[in-house]
Amino acid sequence: MTTFAAPESLGYPILSILIFLPLAGAALALFLSGDRVLKGWALAVTTLEAALSVPLFTAFDGSTHLYQFTELASWIPALGIQYALGIDGISVLLVLLTTFIMPLCILCSWTYIEKRTKEFVIALLIMETAMVGVFCALDLVLFYVFWEAMLIPMYLLIAVWGGPRKVYASIKFFLYTLAGSVLLLVAVIALYLATGTFLIPEMMSQGYSFAFQFWVFLAFALAFAIKVPMFPFHTWLPAAHVEAPTAGSVVLASVLLKMGTYGFLRFCLPITPLATAYLAPVFLWVSIVSILYGGFVALAQTDMKRLIAYSSVGHMGFVTLGIFLVNQHGIEGAILQMVNHGITTGALFICVGLLYERTHSRMIADNSAIGAFMPLYVLFLGIFSLSSLAFPGTNSFVGELLVLFGAFAENKLLAAFAIPGALLAATYMLRLLQKIIWDRVEGHHGDGHGDGHGEGHGDGGHGHGHERHLWDLNYREVGTLAFLSVFVFWIGLNPRPFLGMMGASVTHVIGQAQAYSGEDLPRGGLPGLWKALAPGQDQGHGTEAAHGTEPTPAHGGDAAPAEGEAPAAAPGTEAPAPETKH
Amino acid sequence: MAFAHEIFLALAALALFGVTLANPGPGTARRIALALSAAGVGTALWSLGAEAELFHGTYRVDAFSQTFKVLIALGFFLAVAFGEGLKGVDQDHHPEYFLFLGLSVLGLTFLVSSVELLTLYISLELASYALYILVPLRRREYVTQVEAGVKYVLFGAAASGVSLFGMSYVFGLAGTTQLDQLLVSFPTLAATPVGLMGLVLMLGGFFFKLALFPFHFWTPDVYQGAANETSGVIATLPKLGAVAVLIRLTGLGGDDAGFLTVLTILAILSMTYGNLSALVQTDLKRLLAFSSIAHAGFMIAGILTGTVAGYAGAMFYVGGYLLMNLALFHVIYSLAPAGQNVTLADLRGLYRRAPVLALTLAVGAFGLAGIPPTAGFAGKFFVLAAALEQGHLTLVIAAALNTAIGVYYYLKMVKAAYSPEEDEAGPVEAPLALSVPGRVLGGAFALAILLLGAFPGALLDLFRQALEWAT
């Protein structure tokens, strides 16, 4: 079909089916009624979707970096926009993660969501369409459409079924993520004007000039950094997580955050290698800040959901750290860590949701010392907490270890700063576990404090109240969590099948990201950067004639560097003048 | 018969005049107007492929004008069809209302076919005068319509005067009022200060129709003061005419840097001013008025490119804008059984009272905000792509940032409709008794906005074909 597509391996358009099956399910759900019927229908659709996605795992060829299961059709011919789909080793696991997480989202909402079930399942199903679409799209406009369209159902999930501050949280979520991606649209158009195509694979490795890459990279990176979210763009995340219903939190943590890191891998590294190389140190250190900041703030949380939300900031810091190391271990670890975080954090949010259904509080203090009443629950909470702190034998251990390998290979100082992040994760997760399971064992809290809140929350489901209000997990809940814990240990003990799927693609991406020569990078700190971004310096090494002219407007709007340079040069030329008079 | 549509509309206006004399009662008047406007869509479609000239080349029927006529006829039909009977207008005035609406549509239809300055001016005045009369036609218990009417007339007359003054300069410099000849000779003159001034002043009359900054001052008061139905008409139909004329006229500026700078600045100011002012509005119509000022900036962004891609983008944009505005006004009509103004607070709990309307509102608002997959996003994308292609980077970035500002107030509408403060105990108000056509129309609007956003290709190709003359 095209140069970027692997030979067809399945006889049917599997990606289109995966994208539009949930949408069709949502359309049919319009005609159903009844709480159980609707949830059953949604469960059936998402389970079928998960089953249909299994061939992606079995028929995937891990030995090639080419896009597989590709589909190509004209969509808006006037602008050359195509309906192009395909997945490679970077996206295949994320698609599978999405399709497998969704049935669990329905299951964990089985009793949690009781009002407006129809709208709820429709929003979740449309969400699934958009999420699978984002990971499969190979046309930049198609990607952008799915990317933005996702905001609407997610907004409604928070705004309609959310907690007390849902209005604030949902608007903050929407505005923040939308504001990040408006400049993405400008970059998309600029890339189209430079290459004449919207096909993502054909935009890669085009040798754009440094200035062009720089601005395109920044436009992309802003959108992705907000989505990840990287420190200082993370503030929407805790609010959204805390207010969202369980299913919303799970979707948000498991899939939505991955879109940011996926975007870095899919767009920034291959399309703008020069800018990536130039700015990678910045992103590496911001990742370290995210890891440490997320960890420290998580330590201070009293709300379980907030704690896990901040832990996400830290965990996603490991992912971006791995990506911007641009080496095999780092990126493989990052992709694996994306999947791991999806499984583990999704599971932790489900755990919090289960507890919330019983005690109607997410506060750690209100839910402490339940170990005696809910042994099964505590078992699963323990498994996922250990996974979250990257205990050996669990999935996150493999991912974080790979990232740390990569970090040590790149820069020992960097790795030395990342290690405390892992320690912090152990601290806040174990503190959470200790409080939830026992709490009465005196730790760093004095007795006075323990007694005080014991009395204060006496009738809020504490102490003896637990026996009345708490019941252990039922089959549905055990099934949900057991399913996820299978993957915790599978990836933790035998990661090779998963790593094998991504190896070739990762090697290829690294090749694309390193396909530049060091001379093309501006030297001399910020003044060197000013100079490289000035319009006159733009010829660079553009392989196509178009680059010389088209990218020019890309920095015409930011006239500051050009103007900033002129006054700087002026005194320099005037300075010798008085001397000649002497 | 190339002029079948014009002749039909003129006869329809005559028939509506007859209705005002017979005064058969509001229901009958509306049914007649509905039938005539539906037939108007038919004749517009029928004469879609026509090509002809009239009056020594001052009036031209071509693919471009016919495409716009179909859009105008559709807008006319929808404006009559919804509202379930002009609740904001005294029953005695219904026949007159339809008569003047029909006359305004006739004027707009002439406008898009006019290719000579005086013809343009006369068509513009015909379209405007009818609207001047519509604005104060509101039930007597409301008082704001008088102020709105006066403002509309005064600003409109001033803008027309400015436009005419500009035309006199253009004529004085070029010695002709024929657009064909002007397109050849004027671009070089536009580089001179007097030529630029004449051109910009001439365009001012159409900027007024489009509500472009700084010709926007009438917009919020007129939207707020006029009857809901009238605001719905003013928000949509005149924009079509203005975009058509501006596409024809901007060619006069050629690619003169001064002219493009003026348009760029006006577009950016319009977007920014409109969006920032809309943020604090609580009256829904006033909010939409400021949003229309912002959208005028986007339309100009497409038009100033001077390319087929930009023109087609602007046409697509205004088409989508028409659809989304009518959808929102449909919600407003349905929420105001007595024809009163609707505030953001009135939207509260809408999804419980009328789920279909809430959906229509959400899709329309997200469409105006430019979120995919809606027609609003497609239009915005086409316009921005065309503008960036011509190197208008500052404009494109300003437009992109404005999208982010605009989302907030559109989201406020959706938020009000979908997350009421205290609804758990029961409905905030009684469910809305919505007629079956009202529900169908709401759903159809939502579906059309989404479909046009998902499959914009066919319509875009149609617009590009209509713009062959501009290549």
Short mmCIF file of C-alpha atoms in Angstrom, two decimals, chain A residues 139-419:
data_model
loop_
_atom_site.label_atom_id
_atom_site.label_comp_id
_atom_site.label_asym_id
_atom_site.label_seq_id
_atom_site.Cartn_x
_atom_site.Cartn_y
_atom_site.Cartn_z
CA ASP A 139 -3.25 11.00 9.76
CA LEU A 140 -2.57 14.08 11.80
CA VAL A 141 -6.03 15.60 11.30
CA LEU A 142 -7.69 12.32 12.18
CA PHE A 143 -5.49 12.20 15.27
CA TYR A 144 -6.42 15.74 16.21
CA VAL A 145 -10.13 15.06 15.77
CA PHE A 146 -10.01 12.06 18.09
CA TRP A 147 -7.70 13.87 20.49
CA GLU A 148 -10.06 16.80 20.93
CA ALA A 149 -13.30 14.86 20.62
CA MET A 150 -12.25 12.90 23.68
CA LEU A 151 -12.57 15.99 25.82
CA ILE A 152 -16.35 16.16 25.48
CA PRO A 153 -17.32 12.76 26.95
CA MET A 154 -14.61 13.08 29.60
CA TYR A 155 -15.90 16.52 30.52
CA LEU A 156 -19.42 15.14 30.85
CA LEU A 157 -18.22 12.16 32.90
CA ILE A 158 -16.77 14.53 35.46
CA ALA A 159 -19.40 17.27 35.22
CA VAL A 160 -22.47 15.06 35.51
CA TRP A 161 -21.39 12.12 37.65
CA GLY A 162 -18.63 13.80 39.60
CA GLY A 163 -18.21 14.74 43.23
CA PRO A 164 -19.10 17.95 45.06
CA ARG A 165 -16.67 20.20 43.18
CA LYS A 166 -17.36 18.65 39.82
CA VAL A 167 -18.13 21.93 38.08
CA TYR A 168 -14.79 23.44 39.00
CA ALA A 169 -12.86 20.27 38.21
CA SER A 170 -14.54 19.57 34.89
CA ILE A 171 -14.10 23.11 33.57
CA LYS A 172 -10.51 23.19 34.70
CA PHE A 173 -9.85 19.89 32.99
CA PHE A 174 -11.48 21.01 29.76
CA LEU A 175 -9.89 24.44 29.57
CA TYR A 176 -6.46 23.26 30.54
CA THR A 177 -6.26 20.44 28.05
CA LEU A 178 -7.94 22.41 25.28
CA ALA A 179 -5.71 25.42 25.74
CA GLY A 180 -2.74 23.10 25.42
CA SER A 181 -3.83 21.72 22.11
CA VAL A 182 -4.91 24.85 20.22
CA LEU A 183 -1.32 25.57 19.22
CA LEU A 184 -1.00 21.89 18.31
CA LEU A 185 -3.46 22.64 15.52
CA VAL A 186 -1.23 25.43 14.23
CA ALA A 187 1.74 23.05 14.26
CA VAL A 188 -0.32 20.45 12.40
CA ILE A 189 -1.09 22.93 9.65
CA ALA A 190 2.51 24.16 9.53
CA LEU A 191 3.71 20.58 9.08
CA TYR A 192 1.19 20.07 6.32
CA LEU A 193 2.37 23.17 4.51
CA ALA A 194 5.96 22.00 4.81
CA THR A 195 5.36 18.48 3.55
CA GLY A 196 2.11 18.60 1.59
CA THR A 197 0.66 15.68 3.47
CA PHE A 198 -1.11 14.97 6.71
CA LEU A 199 0.19 11.39 6.90
CA ILE A 200 2.21 11.10 10.10
CA PRO A 201 4.79 8.59 8.79
CA GLU A 202 5.54 10.82 5.81
CA MET A 203 6.20 13.79 8.08
CA MET A 204 8.95 11.97 9.93
CA SER A 205 12.64 12.33 9.12
CA GLN A 206 12.14 15.20 6.73
CA GLY A 207 15.13 17.24 7.84
CA TYR A 208 13.27 20.45 8.65
CA SER A 209 15.36 23.42 9.66
CA PHE A 210 16.14 23.78 13.34
CA ALA A 211 13.98 26.87 13.81
CA PHE A 212 10.97 25.16 12.28
CA GLN A 213 11.50 22.06 14.40
CA PHE A 214 11.91 24.17 17.50
CA TRP A 215 8.53 25.86 17.24
CA VAL A 216 6.71 22.74 16.09
CA PHE A 217 8.25 20.82 18.96
CA LEU A 218 7.14 23.43 21.47
CA ALA A 219 3.58 23.46 20.13
CA PHE A 220 3.43 19.66 20.34
CA ALA A 221 5.18 19.49 23.68
CA LEU A 222 2.84 21.96 25.34
CA ALA A 223 -0.18 19.86 24.42
CA PHE A 224 1.48 16.63 25.49
CA ALA A 225 3.06 17.97 28.66
CA ILE A 226 -0.36 19.12 29.86
CA LYS A 227 -1.88 15.76 29.05
CA VAL A 228 0.85 13.71 30.79
CA PRO A 229 0.84 15.93 32.99
CA MET A 230 4.38 17.13 33.60
CA PHE A 231 5.17 19.50 36.47
CA PRO A 232 4.14 22.66 36.31
CA PHE A 233 1.17 21.70 34.11
CA HIS A 234 -0.19 19.07 36.48
CA THR A 235 -2.64 21.11 38.52
CA TRP A 236 -5.73 20.01 36.61
CA LEU A 237 -5.06 16.36 37.37
CA PRO A 238 -5.73 16.07 41.13
CA ALA A 239 -8.91 18.12 40.81
CA ALA A 240 -10.18 16.02 37.91
CA HIS A 241 -9.26 12.72 39.59
CA VAL A 242 -10.81 13.57 42.91
CA GLU A 243 -14.12 14.70 41.45
CA ALA A 244 -14.46 12.14 38.67
CA PRO A 245 -16.50 8.99 39.25
CA THR A 246 -14.42 5.81 39.58
CA ALA A 247 -14.76 4.90 35.93
CA GLY A 248 -13.74 8.41 34.94
CA SER A 249 -10.66 8.28 37.17
CA VAL A 250 -9.71 4.92 35.76
CA VAL A 251 -10.04 6.07 32.16
CA LEU A 252 -8.19 9.25 32.96
CA ALA A 253 -5.31 7.53 34.73
CA SER A 254 -5.06 4.44 32.59
CA VAL A 255 -5.50 5.82 29.12
CA LEU A 256 -5.74 9.60 28.87
CA LEU A 257 -2.43 10.34 30.54
CA LYS A 258 -0.73 7.89 28.18
CA MET A 259 -1.77 9.99 25.23
CA GLY A 260 0.67 12.69 26.25
CA THR A 261 3.61 10.34 26.45
CA TYR A 262 2.45 8.53 23.33
CA GLY A 263 2.41 11.89 21.56
CA PHE A 264 6.01 12.57 22.55
CA LEU A 265 7.06 9.22 21.13
CA ARG A 266 4.97 9.36 18.00
CA PHE A 267 5.52 13.01 17.03
CA CYS A 268 8.30 14.80 18.85
CA LEU A 269 11.07 12.23 18.52
CA PRO A 270 10.65 11.26 14.85
CA ILE A 271 9.34 14.52 13.40
CA THR A 272 11.50 17.02 15.26
CA PRO A 273 14.71 15.13 16.15
CA LEU A 274 16.88 18.26 16.23
CA ALA A 275 14.59 20.08 18.62
CA THR A 276 14.25 16.92 20.70
CA ALA A 277 17.98 16.60 20.99
CA TYR A 278 18.33 20.26 21.87
CA LEU A 279 15.54 20.35 24.44
CA ALA A 280 15.83 16.82 25.85
CA PRO A 281 17.97 17.93 28.84
CA VAL A 282 15.23 20.36 29.85
CA PHE A 283 12.60 17.66 29.66
CA LEU A 284 14.78 15.17 31.49
CA TRP A 285 15.21 17.51 34.44
CA VAL A 286 11.54 18.50 34.39
CA SER A 287 10.80 14.78 34.56
CA ILE A 288 13.01 14.49 37.61
CA VAL A 289 11.20 17.43 39.17
CA SER A 290 7.87 15.74 38.37
CA ILE A 291 9.03 12.52 40.00
CA LEU A 292 10.23 14.20 43.19
CA TYR A 293 7.46 16.76 43.37
CA GLY A 294 4.74 14.18 42.77
CA GLY A 295 6.27 11.95 45.42
CA PHE A 296 6.60 14.62 48.08
CA VAL A 297 3.13 16.02 47.53
CA ALA A 298 1.66 12.50 47.58
CA LEU A 299 3.25 12.03 51.01
CA ALA A 300 1.20 14.89 52.38
CA GLN A 301 -2.21 13.80 51.12
CA THR A 302 -5.07 12.74 53.34
CA ASP A 303 -7.45 11.93 50.48
CA MET A 304 -6.74 8.56 48.86
CA LYS A 305 -7.66 9.73 45.38
CA ARG A 306 -5.48 12.79 45.64
CA LEU A 307 -2.63 10.65 46.85
CA ILE A 308 -2.90 8.35 43.85
CA ALA A 309 -3.34 11.33 41.53
CA TYR A 310 -0.08 12.87 42.74
CA SER A 311 1.62 9.51 42.59
CA SER A 312 0.59 9.51 38.91
CA VAL A 313 2.52 12.72 38.40
CA GLY A 314 5.58 10.97 39.77
CA HIS A 315 5.08 7.76 37.81
CA MET A 316 4.49 9.62 34.58
CA GLY A 317 7.71 11.49 35.33
CA PHE A 318 9.49 8.15 34.99
CA VAL A 319 7.83 7.65 31.62
CA THR A 320 8.89 11.03 30.24
CA LEU A 321 12.33 10.47 31.72
CA GLY A 322 12.59 7.24 29.75
CA ILE A 323 11.36 8.83 26.55
CA PHE A 324 13.77 11.75 26.56
CA LEU A 325 16.74 9.55 27.34
CA VAL A 326 16.33 8.38 23.72
CA ASN A 327 17.96 5.02 24.26
CA GLN A 328 16.64 1.50 23.94
CA HIS A 329 16.28 0.75 27.64
CA GLY A 330 14.78 4.12 28.42
CA ILE A 331 12.08 4.05 25.76
CA GLU A 332 11.23 0.38 26.20
CA GLY A 333 10.95 1.01 29.91
CA ALA A 334 8.82 4.07 29.25
CA ILE A 335 6.35 2.21 27.05
CA LEU A 336 6.17 -0.68 29.47
CA GLN A 337 5.74 1.78 32.31
CA MET A 338 2.83 3.41 30.47
CA VAL A 339 1.09 0.05 30.38
CA ASN A 340 2.05 -0.69 33.96
CA HIS A 341 0.78 2.61 35.20
CA GLY A 342 -2.45 2.01 33.31
CA ILE A 343 -2.94 -1.32 35.03
CA THR A 344 -1.75 -0.41 38.50
CA THR A 345 -3.16 3.05 38.91
CA GLY A 346 -6.41 2.03 37.25
CA ALA A 347 -6.65 -0.78 39.79
CA LEU A 348 -5.84 1.55 42.68
CA PHE A 349 -8.60 3.91 41.62
CA ILE A 350 -10.99 0.99 41.44
CA CYS A 351 -9.89 0.04 44.97
CA VAL A 352 -10.61 3.54 46.22
CA GLY A 353 -13.97 3.50 44.47
CA LEU A 354 -14.90 0.21 46.15
CA LEU A 355 -14.08 1.60 49.54
CA TYR A 356 -15.95 4.81 48.80
CA GLU A 357 -19.07 2.82 47.95
CA ARG A 358 -18.90 1.29 51.42
CA THR A 359 -17.86 4.18 53.64
CA HIS A 360 -18.74 7.19 51.46
CA SER A 361 -15.42 8.77 52.22
CA ARG A 362 -12.12 8.86 50.43
CA MET A 363 -10.24 10.17 53.44
CA ILE A 364 -7.50 7.89 54.70
CA ALA A 365 -8.46 8.65 58.28
CA ASP A 366 -12.07 7.62 57.74
CA ASN A 367 -11.09 4.33 56.19
CA SER A 368 -8.34 3.24 58.50
CA ALA A 369 -8.02 -0.13 60.19
CA ILE A 370 -10.27 -2.07 57.88
CA GLY A 371 -7.86 -4.99 57.49
CA ALA A 372 -9.82 -7.13 59.90
CA PHE A 373 -13.11 -6.66 58.09
CA MET A 374 -12.11 -6.82 54.45
CA PRO A 375 -9.24 -9.28 54.06
CA LEU A 376 -9.78 -9.88 50.36
CA TYR A 377 -9.88 -6.19 49.65
CA VAL A 378 -6.72 -5.64 51.60
CA LEU A 379 -5.04 -8.42 49.65
CA PHE A 380 -5.68 -6.69 46.36
CA LEU A 381 -4.90 -3.26 47.71
CA GLY A 382 -1.60 -4.68 48.88
CA ILE A 383 -0.80 -6.21 45.50
CA PHE A 384 -1.47 -2.99 43.63
CA SER A 385 0.27 -0.82 46.19
CA LEU A 386 3.37 -2.99 45.94
CA SER A 387 3.12 -2.78 42.18
CA SER A 388 2.83 0.96 42.41
CA LEU A 389 6.02 1.24 44.43
CA ALA A 390 7.76 -1.05 41.94
CA PHE A 391 8.31 -4.02 44.20
CA PRO A 392 10.38 -6.74 42.51
CA GLY A 393 8.16 -9.31 40.88
CA THR A 394 5.52 -6.80 39.93
CA ASN A 395 5.12 -5.08 36.59
CA SER A 396 6.32 -1.63 37.58
CA PHE A 397 9.62 -3.02 38.81
CA VAL A 398 10.53 -4.09 35.29
CA GLY A 399 9.50 -0.77 33.79
CA GLU A 400 11.23 1.45 36.32
CA LEU A 401 14.32 -0.71 36.28
CA LEU A 402 14.60 -0.36 32.51
CA VAL A 403 14.16 3.40 32.75
CA LEU A 404 16.81 3.58 35.45
CA PHE A 405 19.17 1.44 33.34
CA GLY A 406 18.68 3.92 30.57
CA ALA A 407 19.22 6.84 32.90
CA PHE A 408 22.48 5.43 34.27
CA ALA A 409 23.72 4.89 30.75
CA GLU A 410 22.92 8.47 29.88
CA ASN A 411 23.81 10.48 32.94
CA LYS A 412 24.57 9.16 36.41
CA LEU A 413 23.57 12.37 38.11
CA LEU A 414 20.14 12.15 36.51
CA ALA A 415 19.72 8.58 37.71
CA ALA A 416 20.86 9.53 41.17
CA PHE A 417 18.03 12.03 41.36
CA ALA A 418 15.49 9.55 40.04
CA ILE A 419 16.22 6.91 42.70
#
